[in-house]
Amino acid sequence: MKPHTIVWVTVIIYALYVAALIVFRLYPSDSDKLKIAQDSTPAATGRRVDNLWAYYLINEENPLPEDFTVGLEPVQGSFMLDERCAEYAKRMIADAAADGIELTVVSAYRSVQKQQENLESYIQRLRDAGYTSKDAKTLAEKEIALPYTSEHNAGLALDILTPDWWLTHDDVTADFEETEQFRWLSENADKYGFIMRYPKEYESVTGYVYEPWHYRFVGVYYAGKIKESGLPLEYFYKTNF
C-alpha cells in the first residue's frame, strides 16, 4: 500500500471514530445512559457510588427549596421522573415485563400545586366520611406529604400497582404486598436504584403509613446498602453520609 493511501485510510478511520463518539454523546442508548450516569458521579469513601446526587432526605424536616426545578423524562405513559433516573425506572419496568410481571405506574412526578390539591382533596374526603376537620387533617398528612416535602415533587418516586388494581380497589392499600408485583420489586428494585421507602416497622420514624407501592430512587449503590441494612432512609442516612 502506498504511503499516501495509508495516510488517507488512517484519516478516514479516525474520522469515523470521532463521528461515532459524537453520535454516542448525542444519542446514547438506554444502557449507555446508565453507564454515563454511573461514570459521571464522584466516589465516596474510596468506592464508586452511582448517582450520588439522588442520595438525600426529603421529608417535613428536609423540604425542597421553593425554587426547586427538575428536568423530566417519561417512564411510562405520561408519568415522568427526574431525567437522570428515568432510564433506571424504564429498565426496571422492561426487565420485570421480561419476567412476566407487569408493573403499572400510577403516580410519579407531581408538581407542588398538584401535591396541595391532592392533600386538600383527601382532607375533604375524610371530612365527608365523618372525621372532624382536625382529625381529617392529621390523618391526611400521615398519608399525603405536604407540598415541598414529597419525594414525588422531586421526581424521584414511583407509585406502582398491578394492571387490574382498580377493578377491585378504589384506593391504594397495603394488600399490594400480596401481589407478584410486590414480590418482584422486593427482590429486584434495589438493582435499579429504588427502595421501598416507607416500611411497615418504621411508621413512627418516617412519619408515614406503610406504603408497599411507593419506591424512591437513591442510586444502585445506596439502594443495595439500604436493603441490606433493613433500615428506613431516615436512620440509614444519619449514619452513612
Short mmCIF file of C-alpha atoms in Angstrom, two decimals:
data_model
loop_
_atom_site.label_atom_id
_atom_site.label_comp_id
_atom_site.label_asym_id
_atom_site.label_seq_id
_atom_site.Cartn_x
_atom_site.Cartn_y
_atom_site.Cartn_z
CA MET A 1 0.00 0.00 0.00
CA LYS A 2 1.35 3.43 -0.97
CA PRO A 3 2.23 5.89 1.82
CA HIS A 4 -0.38 8.43 0.82
CA THR A 5 -3.02 5.67 0.75
CA ILE A 6 -2.10 4.68 4.33
CA VAL A 7 -2.47 8.30 5.40
CA TRP A 8 -5.92 8.58 3.86
CA VAL A 9 -7.07 5.29 5.40
CA THR A 10 -5.85 6.49 8.80
CA VAL A 11 -7.67 9.80 8.39
CA ILE A 12 -10.90 8.04 7.39
CA ILE A 13 -10.72 5.62 10.35
CA TYR A 14 -10.09 8.49 12.75
CA ALA A 15 -12.97 10.48 11.25
CA LEU A 16 -15.31 7.50 11.71
CA TYR A 17 -14.13 7.12 15.30
CA VAL A 18 -14.82 10.80 16.04
CA ALA A 19 -18.23 10.56 14.36
CA ALA A 20 -19.08 7.51 16.48
CA LEU A 21 -18.16 9.41 19.66
CA ILE A 22 -20.37 12.31 18.64
CA VAL A 23 -23.32 10.00 17.93
CA PHE A 24 -22.76 8.23 21.26
CA ARG A 25 -22.87 11.51 23.16
CA LEU A 26 -25.84 12.94 21.29
CA TYR A 27 -27.91 9.77 21.03
CA PRO A 28 -26.83 7.30 23.75
CA SER A 29 -28.69 4.01 24.09
CA ASP A 30 -30.52 3.17 27.33
CA SER A 31 -27.62 1.06 28.56
CA ASP A 32 -25.14 3.81 27.63
CA LYS A 33 -27.21 6.34 29.60
CA LEU A 34 -26.93 4.15 32.68
CA LYS A 35 -23.17 3.91 32.19
CA ILE A 36 -22.90 7.67 31.71
CA ALA A 37 -24.77 8.27 34.96
CA GLN A 38 -22.51 5.89 36.84
CA ASP A 39 -19.27 7.22 35.39
CA SER A 40 -20.08 10.90 35.91
CA THR A 41 -20.51 10.76 39.68
CA PRO A 42 -17.83 11.01 42.37
CA ALA A 43 -16.57 8.24 44.58
CA ALA A 44 -17.36 8.18 48.31
CA THR A 45 -15.22 6.56 50.99
CA GLY A 46 -12.95 5.19 48.28
CA ARG A 47 -15.72 3.30 46.44
CA ARG A 48 -17.76 4.10 43.36
CA VAL A 49 -21.17 5.50 44.20
CA ASP A 50 -23.54 5.93 41.27
CA ASN A 51 -25.96 8.84 41.21
CA LEU A 52 -24.78 10.37 44.46
CA TRP A 53 -26.89 13.44 43.61
CA ALA A 54 -30.04 11.41 44.45
CA TYR A 55 -28.93 10.42 47.94
CA TYR A 56 -30.67 12.90 50.23
CA LEU A 57 -33.68 13.13 52.52
CA ILE A 58 -36.97 14.71 51.53
CA ASN A 59 -39.46 15.00 54.39
CA GLU A 60 -41.02 17.60 56.69
CA GLU A 61 -37.65 18.30 58.32
CA ASN A 62 -35.91 18.42 54.94
CA PRO A 63 -38.22 20.12 52.42
CA LEU A 64 -37.25 21.01 48.89
CA PRO A 65 -36.28 24.67 48.33
CA GLU A 66 -39.08 26.83 46.98
CA ASP A 67 -37.10 27.49 43.80
CA PHE A 68 -36.54 23.77 43.15
CA THR A 69 -36.72 22.73 39.50
CA VAL A 70 -36.16 19.41 37.78
CA GLY A 71 -35.72 18.15 34.22
CA LEU A 72 -38.26 15.42 33.48
CA GLU A 73 -38.47 12.39 31.20
CA PRO A 74 -41.41 9.97 30.72
CA VAL A 75 -41.04 6.49 32.19
CA GLN A 76 -44.47 5.01 31.41
CA GLY A 77 -47.30 6.75 29.60
CA SER A 78 -47.49 10.33 30.83
CA PHE A 79 -45.76 9.58 34.13
CA MET A 80 -42.36 11.23 34.46
CA LEU A 81 -39.30 11.17 36.68
CA ASP A 82 -36.13 13.22 37.01
CA GLU A 83 -34.39 12.71 33.68
CA ARG A 84 -31.27 11.47 35.48
CA CYS A 85 -33.04 8.41 36.90
CA ALA A 86 -35.78 7.83 34.32
CA GLU A 87 -33.71 5.27 32.39
CA TYR A 88 -33.31 3.18 35.55
CA ALA A 89 -37.07 3.09 36.02
CA LYS A 90 -37.70 2.19 32.38
CA ARG A 91 -35.14 -0.59 32.56
CA MET A 92 -36.77 -1.92 35.74
CA ILE A 93 -40.22 -1.93 34.14
CA ALA A 94 -38.89 -3.62 30.99
CA ASP A 95 -36.96 -6.30 32.91
CA ALA A 96 -40.00 -7.04 35.07
CA ALA A 97 -42.07 -7.47 31.90
CA ALA A 98 -39.43 -9.88 30.57
CA ASP A 99 -40.03 -11.90 33.75
CA GLY A 100 -43.77 -11.88 33.11
CA ILE A 101 -44.51 -9.17 35.70
CA GLU A 102 -46.36 -6.03 34.57
CA LEU A 103 -45.57 -3.01 36.71
CA THR A 104 -48.18 -0.27 36.35
CA VAL A 105 -47.12 3.22 37.37
CA VAL A 106 -49.99 5.18 38.89
CA SER A 107 -48.03 8.21 40.13
CA ALA A 108 -44.58 9.68 39.59
CA TYR A 109 -43.55 13.35 39.45
CA ARG A 110 -46.14 15.70 40.93
CA SER A 111 -45.92 19.46 40.95
CA VAL A 112 -46.13 21.28 44.27
CA GLN A 113 -49.52 22.64 43.20
CA LYS A 114 -50.79 19.15 42.43
CA GLN A 115 -49.48 17.97 45.81
CA GLN A 116 -51.50 20.67 47.55
CA GLU A 117 -54.62 19.75 45.56
CA ASN A 118 -54.25 16.06 46.45
CA LEU A 119 -53.89 16.89 50.14
CA GLU A 120 -56.90 19.18 50.21
CA SER A 121 -59.00 16.67 48.27
CA TYR A 122 -58.16 13.86 50.69
CA ILE A 123 -58.90 16.03 53.72
CA GLN A 124 -62.32 16.79 52.24
CA ARG A 125 -62.98 13.09 51.59
CA LEU A 126 -62.24 12.32 55.23
CA ARG A 127 -64.47 15.14 56.42
CA ASP A 128 -67.25 13.82 54.19
CA ALA A 129 -66.73 10.42 55.83
CA GLY A 130 -67.39 11.92 59.26
CA TYR A 131 -63.97 12.96 60.57
CA THR A 132 -63.60 16.33 62.28
CA SER A 133 -61.55 18.90 60.37
CA LYS A 134 -58.65 18.48 62.82
CA ASP A 135 -58.67 14.67 62.66
CA ALA A 136 -59.06 14.70 58.88
CA LYS A 137 -56.04 16.97 58.50
CA THR A 138 -53.92 14.89 60.90
CA LEU A 139 -54.80 11.60 59.18
CA ALA A 140 -54.37 13.00 55.68
CA GLU A 141 -50.91 14.33 56.44
CA LYS A 142 -49.80 10.84 57.52
CA GLU A 143 -50.65 9.56 54.06
CA ILE A 144 -50.03 12.55 51.79
CA ALA A 145 -46.94 14.71 52.22
CA LEU A 146 -47.14 18.47 52.49
CA PRO A 147 -46.06 20.42 49.38
CA TYR A 148 -42.25 20.57 49.03
CA THR A 149 -41.86 17.57 51.37
CA SER A 150 -42.92 14.84 48.94
CA GLU A 151 -40.44 12.71 47.02
CA HIS A 152 -42.89 12.94 44.13
CA ASN A 153 -42.26 16.71 43.98
CA ALA A 154 -38.58 15.94 43.36
CA GLY A 155 -39.33 13.49 40.55
CA LEU A 156 -37.64 10.64 42.43
CA ALA A 157 -40.60 8.48 43.44
CA LEU A 158 -42.88 6.00 41.72
CA ASP A 159 -46.15 4.55 42.96
CA ILE A 160 -46.56 1.11 41.38
CA LEU A 161 -49.61 -1.18 41.33
CA THR A 162 -50.95 -4.12 39.30
CA PRO A 163 -52.59 -3.53 35.89
CA ASP A 164 -56.01 -4.61 37.22
CA TRP A 165 -55.77 -2.91 40.62
CA TRP A 166 -58.68 -0.53 40.12
CA LEU A 167 -61.04 -3.36 39.19
CA THR A 168 -61.07 -4.49 42.82
CA HIS A 169 -59.91 -1.38 44.72
CA ASP A 170 -60.93 2.26 45.00
CA ASP A 171 -57.68 3.32 46.68
CA VAL A 172 -54.06 2.23 47.13
CA THR A 173 -53.86 -0.12 50.10
CA ALA A 174 -51.32 -2.26 51.93
CA ASP A 175 -52.60 -5.50 50.39
CA PHE A 176 -50.43 -4.63 47.41
CA GLU A 177 -47.84 -6.60 49.38
CA GLU A 178 -49.74 -9.77 48.44
CA THR A 179 -49.14 -9.32 44.71
CA GLU A 180 -46.49 -10.80 42.43
CA GLN A 181 -45.52 -7.23 41.52
CA PHE A 182 -44.58 -6.51 45.13
CA ARG A 183 -42.64 -9.75 45.42
CA TRP A 184 -40.68 -8.94 42.26
CA LEU A 185 -39.93 -5.41 43.45
CA SER A 186 -38.85 -6.65 46.87
CA GLU A 187 -36.34 -8.92 45.18
CA ASN A 188 -35.15 -6.62 42.39
CA ALA A 189 -35.93 -2.90 42.86
CA ASP A 190 -32.58 -2.16 44.50
CA LYS A 191 -30.73 -3.39 41.40
CA TYR A 192 -32.19 -0.37 39.59
CA GLY A 193 -31.55 2.09 42.41
CA PHE A 194 -35.00 2.04 44.05
CA ILE A 195 -36.02 1.32 47.64
CA MET A 196 -39.43 0.68 49.17
CA ARG A 197 -39.42 3.95 51.05
CA TYR A 198 -41.94 3.58 53.88
CA PRO A 199 -41.57 0.19 55.64
CA LYS A 200 -44.22 -1.20 57.95
CA GLU A 201 -42.00 -1.37 61.04
CA TYR A 202 -40.90 2.28 60.94
CA GLU A 203 -44.05 4.37 60.55
CA SER A 204 -43.13 6.41 63.63
CA VAL A 205 -39.70 7.13 62.10
CA THR A 206 -40.75 8.04 58.55
CA GLY A 207 -43.92 9.80 59.67
CA TYR A 208 -45.98 7.97 57.04
CA VAL A 209 -48.08 4.84 56.95
CA TYR A 210 -46.74 1.67 55.39
CA GLU A 211 -46.65 2.11 51.60
CA PRO A 212 -45.51 -1.06 49.81
CA TRP A 213 -46.32 0.63 46.49
CA HIS A 214 -44.00 3.66 46.92
CA TYR A 215 -40.46 3.36 45.50
CA ARG A 216 -37.77 6.02 45.78
CA PHE A 217 -34.64 6.35 43.65
CA VAL A 218 -31.38 6.68 45.63
CA GLY A 219 -28.94 5.06 43.17
CA VAL A 220 -27.89 1.44 42.87
CA TYR A 221 -25.10 1.57 45.45
CA TYR A 222 -27.16 3.00 48.29
CA ALA A 223 -30.32 1.09 47.35
CA GLY A 224 -28.41 -2.15 47.86
CA LYS A 225 -26.91 -0.96 51.14
CA ILE A 226 -30.27 0.25 52.48
CA LYS A 227 -31.97 -3.01 51.53
CA GLU A 228 -29.18 -4.97 53.22
CA SER A 229 -29.50 -2.89 56.40
CA GLY A 230 -33.26 -3.24 56.68
CA LEU A 231 -33.41 0.36 57.91
CA PRO A 232 -35.54 3.24 56.66
CA LEU A 233 -33.71 6.01 54.82
CA GLU A 234 -34.00 8.34 57.84
CA TYR A 235 -31.88 6.02 60.02
CA PHE A 236 -29.50 4.88 57.28
CA TYR A 237 -28.78 8.41 56.05
CA LYS A 238 -27.77 9.64 59.50
CA THR A 239 -25.02 7.03 59.79
CA ASN A 240 -23.98 6.76 56.15
CA PHE A 241 -23.30 10.18 54.74
#
